[in-house]
Short mmCIF file of C-alpha atoms in Angstrom, two decimals:
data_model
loop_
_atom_site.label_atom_id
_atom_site.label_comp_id
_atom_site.label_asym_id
_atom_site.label_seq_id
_atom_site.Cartn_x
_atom_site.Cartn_y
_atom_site.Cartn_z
CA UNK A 26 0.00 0.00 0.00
CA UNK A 27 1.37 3.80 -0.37
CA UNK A 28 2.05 5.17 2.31
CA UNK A 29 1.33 9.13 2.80
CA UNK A 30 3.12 10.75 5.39
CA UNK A 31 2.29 13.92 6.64
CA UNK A 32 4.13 16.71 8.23
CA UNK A 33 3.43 18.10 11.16
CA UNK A 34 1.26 16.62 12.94
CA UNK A 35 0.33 19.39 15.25
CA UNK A 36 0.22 22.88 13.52
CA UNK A 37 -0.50 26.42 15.82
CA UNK A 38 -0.53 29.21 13.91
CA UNK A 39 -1.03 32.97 14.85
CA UNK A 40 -4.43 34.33 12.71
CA UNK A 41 -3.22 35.70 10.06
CA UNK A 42 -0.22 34.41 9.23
CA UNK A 43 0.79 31.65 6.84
CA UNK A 44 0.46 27.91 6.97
CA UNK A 45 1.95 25.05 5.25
CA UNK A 46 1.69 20.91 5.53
CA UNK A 47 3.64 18.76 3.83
CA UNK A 48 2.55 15.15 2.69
CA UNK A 49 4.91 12.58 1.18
CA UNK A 50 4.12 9.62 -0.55
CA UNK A 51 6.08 5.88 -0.25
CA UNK A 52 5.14 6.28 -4.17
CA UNK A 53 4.67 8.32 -7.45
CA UNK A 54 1.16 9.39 -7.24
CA UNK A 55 1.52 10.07 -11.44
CA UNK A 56 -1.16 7.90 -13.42
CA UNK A 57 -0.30 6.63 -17.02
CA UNK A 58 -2.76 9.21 -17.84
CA UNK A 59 -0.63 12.04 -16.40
CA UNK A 60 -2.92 13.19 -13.57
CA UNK A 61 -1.72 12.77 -10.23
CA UNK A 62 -4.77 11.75 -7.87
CA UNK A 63 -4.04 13.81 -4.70
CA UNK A 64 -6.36 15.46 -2.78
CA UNK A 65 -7.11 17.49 0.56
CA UNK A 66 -10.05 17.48 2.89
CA UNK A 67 -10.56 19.83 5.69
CA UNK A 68 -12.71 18.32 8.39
CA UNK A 69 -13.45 20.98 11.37
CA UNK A 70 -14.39 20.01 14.53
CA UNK A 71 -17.37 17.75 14.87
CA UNK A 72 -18.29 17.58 10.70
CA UNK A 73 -18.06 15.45 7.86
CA UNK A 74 -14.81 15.83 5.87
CA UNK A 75 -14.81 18.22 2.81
CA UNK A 76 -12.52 18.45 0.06
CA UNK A 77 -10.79 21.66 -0.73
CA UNK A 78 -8.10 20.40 -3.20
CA UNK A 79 -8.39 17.80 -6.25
CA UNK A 80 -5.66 17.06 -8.72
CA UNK A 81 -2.85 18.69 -6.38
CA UNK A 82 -3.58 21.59 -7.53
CA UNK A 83 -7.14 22.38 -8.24
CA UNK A 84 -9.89 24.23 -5.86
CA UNK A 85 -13.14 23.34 -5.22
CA UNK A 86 -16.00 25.60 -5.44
CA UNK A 87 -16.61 27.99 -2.28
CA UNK A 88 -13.05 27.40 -0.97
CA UNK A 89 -11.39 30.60 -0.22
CA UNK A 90 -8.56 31.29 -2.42
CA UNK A 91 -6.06 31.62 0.35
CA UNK A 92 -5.50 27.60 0.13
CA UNK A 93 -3.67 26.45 -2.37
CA UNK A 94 -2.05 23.35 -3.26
CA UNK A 95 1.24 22.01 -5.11
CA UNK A 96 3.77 19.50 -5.70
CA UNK A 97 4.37 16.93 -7.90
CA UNK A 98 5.31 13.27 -7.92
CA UNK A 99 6.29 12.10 -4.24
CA UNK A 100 6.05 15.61 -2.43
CA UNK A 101 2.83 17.46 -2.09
CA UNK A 102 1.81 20.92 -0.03
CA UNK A 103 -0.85 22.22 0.92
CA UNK A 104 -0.60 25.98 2.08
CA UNK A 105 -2.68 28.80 3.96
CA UNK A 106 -1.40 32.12 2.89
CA UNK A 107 -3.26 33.61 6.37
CA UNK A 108 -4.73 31.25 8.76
CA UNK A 109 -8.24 32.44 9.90
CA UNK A 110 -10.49 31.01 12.67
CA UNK A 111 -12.56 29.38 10.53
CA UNK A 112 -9.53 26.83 9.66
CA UNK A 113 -9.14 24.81 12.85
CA UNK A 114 -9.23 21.34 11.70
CA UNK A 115 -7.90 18.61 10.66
CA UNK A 116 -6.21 18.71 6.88
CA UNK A 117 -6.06 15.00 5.73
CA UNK A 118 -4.39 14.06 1.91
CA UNK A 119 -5.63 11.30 -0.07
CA UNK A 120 -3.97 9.58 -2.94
CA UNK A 121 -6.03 8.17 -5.25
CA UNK A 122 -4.02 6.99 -7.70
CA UNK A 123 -3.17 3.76 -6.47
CA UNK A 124 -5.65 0.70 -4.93
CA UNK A 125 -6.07 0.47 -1.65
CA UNK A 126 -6.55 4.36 -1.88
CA UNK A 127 -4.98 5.73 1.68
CA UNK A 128 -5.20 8.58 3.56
CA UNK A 129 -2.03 10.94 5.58
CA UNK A 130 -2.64 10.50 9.40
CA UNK A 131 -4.06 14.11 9.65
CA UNK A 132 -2.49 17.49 10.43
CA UNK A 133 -4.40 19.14 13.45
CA UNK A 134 -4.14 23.25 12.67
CA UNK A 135 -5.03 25.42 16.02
CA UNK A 136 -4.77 29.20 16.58
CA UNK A 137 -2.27 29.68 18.82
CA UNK B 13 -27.24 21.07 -5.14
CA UNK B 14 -25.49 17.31 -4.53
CA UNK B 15 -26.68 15.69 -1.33
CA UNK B 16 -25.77 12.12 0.20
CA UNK B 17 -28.13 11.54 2.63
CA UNK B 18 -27.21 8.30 5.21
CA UNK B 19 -28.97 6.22 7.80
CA UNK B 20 -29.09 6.67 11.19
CA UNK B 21 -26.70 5.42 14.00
CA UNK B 22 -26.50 1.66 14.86
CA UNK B 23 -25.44 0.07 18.05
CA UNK B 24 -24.84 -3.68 17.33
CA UNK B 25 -23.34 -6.94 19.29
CA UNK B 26 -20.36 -8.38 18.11
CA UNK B 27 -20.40 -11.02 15.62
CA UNK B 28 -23.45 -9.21 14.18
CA UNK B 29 -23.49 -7.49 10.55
CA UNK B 30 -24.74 -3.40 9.91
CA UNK B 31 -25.69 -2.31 6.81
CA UNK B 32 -25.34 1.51 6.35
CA UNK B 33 -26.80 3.18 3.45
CA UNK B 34 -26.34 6.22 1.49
CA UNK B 35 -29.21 8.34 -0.26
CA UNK B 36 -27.67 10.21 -3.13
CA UNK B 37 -29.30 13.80 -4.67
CA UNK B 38 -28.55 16.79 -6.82
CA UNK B 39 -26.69 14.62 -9.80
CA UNK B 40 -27.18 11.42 -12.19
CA UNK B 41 -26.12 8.95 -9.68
CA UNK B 42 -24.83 6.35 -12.55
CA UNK B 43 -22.06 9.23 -14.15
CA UNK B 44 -20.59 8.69 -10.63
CA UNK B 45 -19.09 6.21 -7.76
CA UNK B 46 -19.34 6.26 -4.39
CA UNK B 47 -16.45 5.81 -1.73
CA UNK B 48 -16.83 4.27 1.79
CA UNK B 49 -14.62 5.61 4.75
CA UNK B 50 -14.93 5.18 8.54
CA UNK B 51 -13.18 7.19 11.41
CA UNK B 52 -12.88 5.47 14.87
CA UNK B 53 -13.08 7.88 17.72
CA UNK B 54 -10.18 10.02 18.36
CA UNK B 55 -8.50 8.85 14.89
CA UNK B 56 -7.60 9.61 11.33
CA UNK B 57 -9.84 8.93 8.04
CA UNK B 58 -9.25 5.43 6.89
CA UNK B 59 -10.94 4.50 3.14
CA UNK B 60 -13.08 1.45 3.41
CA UNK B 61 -13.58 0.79 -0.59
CA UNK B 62 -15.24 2.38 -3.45
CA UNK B 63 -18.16 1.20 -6.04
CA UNK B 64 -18.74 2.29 -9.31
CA UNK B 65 -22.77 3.27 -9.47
CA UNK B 66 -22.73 2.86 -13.44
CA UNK B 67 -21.71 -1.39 -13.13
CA UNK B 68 -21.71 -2.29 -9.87
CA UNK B 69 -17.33 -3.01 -10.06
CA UNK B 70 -16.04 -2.45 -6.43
CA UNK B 71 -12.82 -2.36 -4.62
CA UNK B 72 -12.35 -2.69 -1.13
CA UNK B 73 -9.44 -2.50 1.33
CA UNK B 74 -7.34 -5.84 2.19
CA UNK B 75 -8.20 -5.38 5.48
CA UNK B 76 -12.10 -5.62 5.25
CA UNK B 77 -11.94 -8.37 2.25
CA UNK B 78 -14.45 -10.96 2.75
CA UNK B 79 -16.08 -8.86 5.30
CA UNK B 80 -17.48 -5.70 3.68
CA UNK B 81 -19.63 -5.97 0.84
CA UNK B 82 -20.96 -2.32 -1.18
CA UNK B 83 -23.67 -2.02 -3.49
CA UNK B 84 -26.10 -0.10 -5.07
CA UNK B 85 -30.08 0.37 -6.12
CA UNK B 86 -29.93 2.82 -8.98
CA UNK B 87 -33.55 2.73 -8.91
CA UNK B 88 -33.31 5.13 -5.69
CA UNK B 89 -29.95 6.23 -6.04
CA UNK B 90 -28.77 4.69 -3.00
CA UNK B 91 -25.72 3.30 -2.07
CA UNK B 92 -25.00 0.71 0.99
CA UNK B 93 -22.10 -0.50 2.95
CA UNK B 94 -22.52 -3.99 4.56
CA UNK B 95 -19.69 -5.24 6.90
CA UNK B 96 -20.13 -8.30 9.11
CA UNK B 97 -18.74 -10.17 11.86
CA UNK B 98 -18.27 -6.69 13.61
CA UNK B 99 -15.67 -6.48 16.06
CA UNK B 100 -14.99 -3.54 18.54
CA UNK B 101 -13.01 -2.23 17.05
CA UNK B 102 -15.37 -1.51 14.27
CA UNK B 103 -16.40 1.22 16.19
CA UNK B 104 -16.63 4.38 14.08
CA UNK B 105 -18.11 6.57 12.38
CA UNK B 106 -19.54 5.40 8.52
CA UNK B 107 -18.94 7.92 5.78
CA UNK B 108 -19.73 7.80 2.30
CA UNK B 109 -18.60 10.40 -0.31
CA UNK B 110 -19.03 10.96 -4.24
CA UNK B 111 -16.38 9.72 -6.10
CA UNK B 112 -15.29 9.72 -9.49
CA UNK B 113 -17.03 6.95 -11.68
CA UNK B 114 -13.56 5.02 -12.23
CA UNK B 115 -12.52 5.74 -8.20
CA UNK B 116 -9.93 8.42 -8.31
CA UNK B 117 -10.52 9.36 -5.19
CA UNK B 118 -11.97 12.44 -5.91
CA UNK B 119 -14.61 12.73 -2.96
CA UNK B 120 -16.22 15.90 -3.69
CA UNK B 121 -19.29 15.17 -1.00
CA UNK B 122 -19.47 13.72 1.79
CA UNK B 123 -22.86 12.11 3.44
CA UNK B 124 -23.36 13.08 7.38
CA UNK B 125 -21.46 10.34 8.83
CA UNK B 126 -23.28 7.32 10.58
CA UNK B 127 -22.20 6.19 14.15
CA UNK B 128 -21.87 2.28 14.45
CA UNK B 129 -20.99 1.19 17.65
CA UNK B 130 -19.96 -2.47 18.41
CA UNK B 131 -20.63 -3.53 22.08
CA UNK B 132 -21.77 -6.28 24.41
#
């Protein structure tokens, strides 16, 4: 199975300034068709999960524009370019380019 | 708008089997698949297995082969999870999300979650 690691675990961050997680993967995440399946999911305290990135790189609709993803084969980041309140959570990446798909442990952002 | 609507919470003995399901909404439920994922309390996202809604083709994790079975009724664009001889450890909360119809991984919505808890 791949493996996605995730780095750190446990993220405080002063509102308003920047945040960044890393996630690594044990594999390429690059499909013969040249996508790369990796995506993020926010889940906030006591709610479903919801995705904010698709495709490394892509946003979903009604996610602020101050997340953004990148990366490319192994090495993927997902950054906040000013945390906000409304971000506590728990950021989770997902690869879905190989069977079983599998999830990062979780990065666990708090306002400091 | 998309919806995925699931079932209520479920407190079973172990040994016994749940079946969760999964009411989908708000798109053509056979352009898509569905993904299964459960969270034990306290703990990360773990992805359970994933069924295309166009032919029925599933794949599920190692770990719940021979124990989890998914499937659909497109003719009320629902979606259930089956898993038997339920342990404690079991314990979680059910989630199932819209996924790409060839299981990229995509999960672009999530249902509500539904509590299963395994206890004697």
């Amino acid at each position: 199975d791949v493996v996605m690691t995730q780095s750190p675990l446990s993220l405080p961050v002063t509102l308003g300034q920047p945040a960044s997680i890393s996630c690594r993967s044990s594999q390429s995440l690059v499909y013969s068709d040249g996508n790369t399946y990796l995506n993020w999911f926010q889940q906030r305290p006591g709610q479903s999960p919801r995705r904010l990135i698709y495709k490394v790189s892509n946003w979903d609709s009604g996610v602020p524009d101050r997340f953004s993803g990148s990366g490319s084969g192994t090495d993927f980041t997902l950054k906040i370019s000013r945390v906000e309140a409304e971000d506590v959570g728990v950021y989770y990446c997902m690869q879905g380019t190989h069977w079983p798909h599998t999830f990062g442990q979780g990065t666990k952002l708090e306002i400091k | 708008q998309v919806q995925l609507v699931q079932s209520g919470a479920e407190v079973k003995k172990p040994g016994a089997s749940v079946k969760v399901s999964c009411k989908a909404s708000g798109y053509t439920f056979t352009s898509y698949g569905i993904s299964w994922v459960r969270q034990a309390p306290g703990q990360g996202l773990e992805w359970m297995g994933w069924i295309s809604a166009y032919n029925g083709n599933t794949n599920y994790a190692q770990k719940l082969q021979g124990r989890v079975t998914m499937t659909t009724d497109t003719s009320t664009s629902t979606a259930y999870m089956e898993l038997r001889s339920l342990r404690s450890d079991d314990t979680a909360v059910y989630y199932c999300a819209r996924d790409a119809l060839e299981g990229w991984g995509e999960l672009s919505s999530w249902g509500q979650g539904t509590l299963v808890t395994v206890s004697s």
